Tab-separated table of C-alpha atoms and ligand atoms in Angstrom:
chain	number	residue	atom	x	y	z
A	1	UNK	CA	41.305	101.108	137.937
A	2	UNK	CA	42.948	103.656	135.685
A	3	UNK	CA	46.142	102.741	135.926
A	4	UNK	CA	45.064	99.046	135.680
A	5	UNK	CA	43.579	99.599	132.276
A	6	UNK	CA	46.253	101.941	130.899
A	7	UNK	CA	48.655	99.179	131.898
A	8	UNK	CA	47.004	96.554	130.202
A	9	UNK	CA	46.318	98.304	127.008
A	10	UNK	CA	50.115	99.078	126.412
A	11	UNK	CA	51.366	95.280	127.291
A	12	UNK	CA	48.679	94.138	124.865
A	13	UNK	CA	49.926	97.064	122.547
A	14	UNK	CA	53.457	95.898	122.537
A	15	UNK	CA	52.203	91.891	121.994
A	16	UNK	CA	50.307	93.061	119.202
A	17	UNK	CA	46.944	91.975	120.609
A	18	UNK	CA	45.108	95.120	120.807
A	19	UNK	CA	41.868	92.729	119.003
A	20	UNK	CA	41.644	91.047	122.773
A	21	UNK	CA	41.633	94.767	124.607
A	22	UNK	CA	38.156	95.297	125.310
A	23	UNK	CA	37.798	90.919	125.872
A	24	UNK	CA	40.445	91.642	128.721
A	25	UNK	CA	39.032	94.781	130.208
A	26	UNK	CA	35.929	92.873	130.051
A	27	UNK	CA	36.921	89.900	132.403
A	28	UNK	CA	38.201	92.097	135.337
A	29	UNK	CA	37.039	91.713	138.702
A	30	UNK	CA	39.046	93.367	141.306
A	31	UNK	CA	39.759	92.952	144.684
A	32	UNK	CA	41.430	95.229	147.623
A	33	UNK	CA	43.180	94.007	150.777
A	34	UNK	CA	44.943	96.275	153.437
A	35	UNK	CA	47.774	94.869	155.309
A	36	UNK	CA	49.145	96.059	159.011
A	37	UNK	CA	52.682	94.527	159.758
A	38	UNK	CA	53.727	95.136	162.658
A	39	UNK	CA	57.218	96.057	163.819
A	40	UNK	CA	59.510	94.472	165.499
A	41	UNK	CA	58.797	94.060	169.254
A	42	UNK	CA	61.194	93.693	171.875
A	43	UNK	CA	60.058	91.601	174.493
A	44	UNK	CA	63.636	91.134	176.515
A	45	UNK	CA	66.332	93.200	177.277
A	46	UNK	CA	68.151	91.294	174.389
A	47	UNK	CA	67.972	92.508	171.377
A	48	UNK	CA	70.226	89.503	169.478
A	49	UNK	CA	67.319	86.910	170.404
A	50	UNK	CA	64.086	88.799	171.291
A	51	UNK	CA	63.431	90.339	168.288
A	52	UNK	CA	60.033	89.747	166.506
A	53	UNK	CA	59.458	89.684	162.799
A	54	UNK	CA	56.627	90.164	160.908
A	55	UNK	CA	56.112	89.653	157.052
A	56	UNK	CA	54.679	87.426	154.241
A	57	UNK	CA	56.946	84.794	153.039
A	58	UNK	CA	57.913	84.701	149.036
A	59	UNK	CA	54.802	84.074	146.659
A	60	UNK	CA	53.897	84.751	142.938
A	61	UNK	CA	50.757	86.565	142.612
A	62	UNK	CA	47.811	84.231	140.772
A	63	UNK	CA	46.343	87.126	139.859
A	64	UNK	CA	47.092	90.224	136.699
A	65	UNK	CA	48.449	93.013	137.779
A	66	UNK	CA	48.796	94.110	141.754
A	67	UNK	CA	49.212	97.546	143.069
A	68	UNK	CA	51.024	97.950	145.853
A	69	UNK	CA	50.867	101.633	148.427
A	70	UNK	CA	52.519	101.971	151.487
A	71	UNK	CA	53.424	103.989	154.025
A	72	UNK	CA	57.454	105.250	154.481
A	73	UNK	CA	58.065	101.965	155.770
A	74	UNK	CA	59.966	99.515	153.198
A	75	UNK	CA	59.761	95.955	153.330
A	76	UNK	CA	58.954	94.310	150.498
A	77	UNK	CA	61.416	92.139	148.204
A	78	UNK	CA	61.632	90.902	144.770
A	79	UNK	CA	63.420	87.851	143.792
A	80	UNK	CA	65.693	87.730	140.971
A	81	UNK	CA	67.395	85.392	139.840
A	82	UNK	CA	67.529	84.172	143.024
A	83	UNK	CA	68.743	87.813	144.694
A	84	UNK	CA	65.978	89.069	147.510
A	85	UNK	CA	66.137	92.842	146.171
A	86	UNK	CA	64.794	95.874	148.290
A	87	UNK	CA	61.619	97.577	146.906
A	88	UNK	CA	62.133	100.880	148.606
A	89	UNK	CA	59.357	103.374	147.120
A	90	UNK	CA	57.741	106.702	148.396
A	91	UNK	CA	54.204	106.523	150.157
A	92	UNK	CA	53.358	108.666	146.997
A	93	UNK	CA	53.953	106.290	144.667
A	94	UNK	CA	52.983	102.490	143.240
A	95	UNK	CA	54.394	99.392	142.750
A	96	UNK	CA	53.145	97.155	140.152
A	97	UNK	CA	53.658	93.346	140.047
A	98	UNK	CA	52.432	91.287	137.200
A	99	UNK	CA	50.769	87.930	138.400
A	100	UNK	CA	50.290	84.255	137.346
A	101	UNK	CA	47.370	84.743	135.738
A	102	UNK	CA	48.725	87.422	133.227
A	103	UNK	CA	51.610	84.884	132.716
A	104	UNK	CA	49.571	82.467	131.363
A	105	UNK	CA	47.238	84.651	129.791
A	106	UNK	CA	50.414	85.843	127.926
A	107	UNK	CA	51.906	82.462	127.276
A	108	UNK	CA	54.926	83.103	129.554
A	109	UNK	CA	56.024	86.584	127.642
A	110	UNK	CA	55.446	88.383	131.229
A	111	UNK	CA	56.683	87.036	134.172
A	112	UNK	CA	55.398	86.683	137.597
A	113	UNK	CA	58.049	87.814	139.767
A	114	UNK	CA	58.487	85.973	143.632
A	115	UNK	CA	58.233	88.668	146.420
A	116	UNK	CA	57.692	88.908	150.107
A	117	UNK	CA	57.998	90.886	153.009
A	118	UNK	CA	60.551	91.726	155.970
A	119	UNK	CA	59.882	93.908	158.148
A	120	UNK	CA	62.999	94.419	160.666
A	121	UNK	CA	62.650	98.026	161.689
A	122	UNK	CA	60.326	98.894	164.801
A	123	UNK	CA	57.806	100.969	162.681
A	124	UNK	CA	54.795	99.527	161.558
A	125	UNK	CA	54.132	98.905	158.151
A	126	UNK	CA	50.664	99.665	155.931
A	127	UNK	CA	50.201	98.389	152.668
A	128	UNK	CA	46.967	98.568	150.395
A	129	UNK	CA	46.899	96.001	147.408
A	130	UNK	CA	44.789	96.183	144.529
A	131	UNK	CA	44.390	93.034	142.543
A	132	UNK	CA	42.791	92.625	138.861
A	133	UNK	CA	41.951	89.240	138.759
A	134	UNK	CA	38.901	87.720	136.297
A	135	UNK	CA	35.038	87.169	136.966
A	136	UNK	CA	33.922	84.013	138.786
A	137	UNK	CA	33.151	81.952	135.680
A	138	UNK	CA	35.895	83.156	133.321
A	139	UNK	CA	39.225	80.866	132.251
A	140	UNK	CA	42.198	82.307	131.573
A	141	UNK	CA	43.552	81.280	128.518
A	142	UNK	CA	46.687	82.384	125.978
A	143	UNK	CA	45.032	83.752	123.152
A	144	UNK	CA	45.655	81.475	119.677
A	145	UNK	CA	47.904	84.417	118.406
A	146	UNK	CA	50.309	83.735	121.168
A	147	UNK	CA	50.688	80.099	121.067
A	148	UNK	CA	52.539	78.163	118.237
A	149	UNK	CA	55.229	75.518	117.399
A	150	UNK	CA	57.787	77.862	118.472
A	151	UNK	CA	55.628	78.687	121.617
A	152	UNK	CA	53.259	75.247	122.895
A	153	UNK	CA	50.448	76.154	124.913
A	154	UNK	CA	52.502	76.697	128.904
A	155	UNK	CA	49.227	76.582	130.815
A	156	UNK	CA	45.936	74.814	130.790
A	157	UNK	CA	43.072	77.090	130.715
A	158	UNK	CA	41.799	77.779	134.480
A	159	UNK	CA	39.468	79.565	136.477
A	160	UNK	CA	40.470	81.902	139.317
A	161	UNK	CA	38.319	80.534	142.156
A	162	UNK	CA	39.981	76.996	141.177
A	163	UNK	CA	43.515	78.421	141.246
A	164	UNK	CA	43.154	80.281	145.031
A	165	UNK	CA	41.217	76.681	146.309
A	166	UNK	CA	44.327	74.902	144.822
A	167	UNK	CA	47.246	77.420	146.612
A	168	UNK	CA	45.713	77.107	149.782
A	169	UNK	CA	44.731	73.428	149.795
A	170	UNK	CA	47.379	70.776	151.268
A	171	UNK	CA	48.644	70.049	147.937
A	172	UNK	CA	49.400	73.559	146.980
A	173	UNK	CA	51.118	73.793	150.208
A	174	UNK	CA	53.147	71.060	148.923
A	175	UNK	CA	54.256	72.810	146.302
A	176	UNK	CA	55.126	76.441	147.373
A	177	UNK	CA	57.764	77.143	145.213
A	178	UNK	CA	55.536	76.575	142.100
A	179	UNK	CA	52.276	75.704	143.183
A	180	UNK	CA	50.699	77.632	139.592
A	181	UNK	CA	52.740	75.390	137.337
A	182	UNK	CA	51.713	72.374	139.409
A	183	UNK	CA	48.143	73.374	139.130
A	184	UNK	CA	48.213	74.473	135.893
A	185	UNK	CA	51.374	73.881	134.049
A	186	UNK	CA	51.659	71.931	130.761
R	201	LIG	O1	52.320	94.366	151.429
R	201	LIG	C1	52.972	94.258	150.400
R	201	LIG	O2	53.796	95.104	150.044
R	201	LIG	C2	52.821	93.088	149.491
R	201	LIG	C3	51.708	92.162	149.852
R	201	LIG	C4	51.629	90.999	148.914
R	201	LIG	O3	52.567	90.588	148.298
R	201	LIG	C5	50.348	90.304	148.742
R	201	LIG	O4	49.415	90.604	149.474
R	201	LIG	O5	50.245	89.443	147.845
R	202	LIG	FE1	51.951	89.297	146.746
């Protein structure tokens, strides 16, 4: 929760926005979620074909920020520019993603990096996420400082509850690589 708040008081900071601190603190609602992946099982004598994976194939995050702690098993992978890169990080330490929802909230000055996770080793893997997101109720929406000729409005104003219906509804299946923009997107 800390680190969530010092986090978002230094991006704001930077934008210039320190006015819409206390608006932002105010919205957040957060959620945890603990994740066993297992390792890969062998269940032939042939290790070429038999091999099982476990993971969680590439998404953007609809939420703000996500904090990511895990035991000494690496897996997870940030895309970019197309490049799967290893996020190899101590179990001491964090890893923190920014999500769709601060994208639009910023008008597209952060980005919401794609990631997933591979697990190919035979250890288990144990990850606890944090995610700020907003209160039932709340829209995200670009504050007026951040949007102007130079910089049109990128996404229409939206509701969290609206967003996670959409990604897991047959049309946001449809649309995996993007499914924020095609919910949202101007
Ligand atoms: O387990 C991880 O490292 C990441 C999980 C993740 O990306 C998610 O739950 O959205
Ligand atoms: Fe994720």
């Amino acid at each position: 929760m800390e680190l969530d708040e010092m986090l978002k008081k230094m991006i704001l900071e930077n934008l210039g926005l320190e006015n819409h601190i206390d608006e932002l603190l105010d919205i957040n609602y957060m959620r945890f979620r603990f994740t066993h992946y297992k390792g890969s099982s062998i269940i032939s004598g042939d290790h070429e074909n038999n091999i099982k994976h476990d993971g969680l194939n590439g998404h953007t995050d609809g939420n703000f920020l996500t904090f990511i702690s895990q035991n000494q098993v690496n897996g997870l992978q940030i895309n970019k520019n197309g490049e799967w890169i290893d996020v190899n990080i101590s179990p001491n330490s964090y890893v923190v993603l920014s999500g769709d929802s601060f994208k639009a909230w910023t008008n597209g000055r952060l980005h919401s990096p794609i990631h997933k996770v591979k697990i190919f080793g035979e250890s288990d893997r144990f990850s606890i996420q944090l995610f700020s997101f907003s209160k039932p109720g709340h829209f995200v929406k670009a504050p007026k400082e951040l949007v102007d000729e130079e910089h049109p409005l990128l996404f229409k104003p939206f509701e969290m509850v609206g967003l996670s219906e959409y990604v897991t509804s047959q049309a946001g299946y449809a649309a995996p690589n993007d499914a924020f923009k095609a919910y949202c997107g101007l």
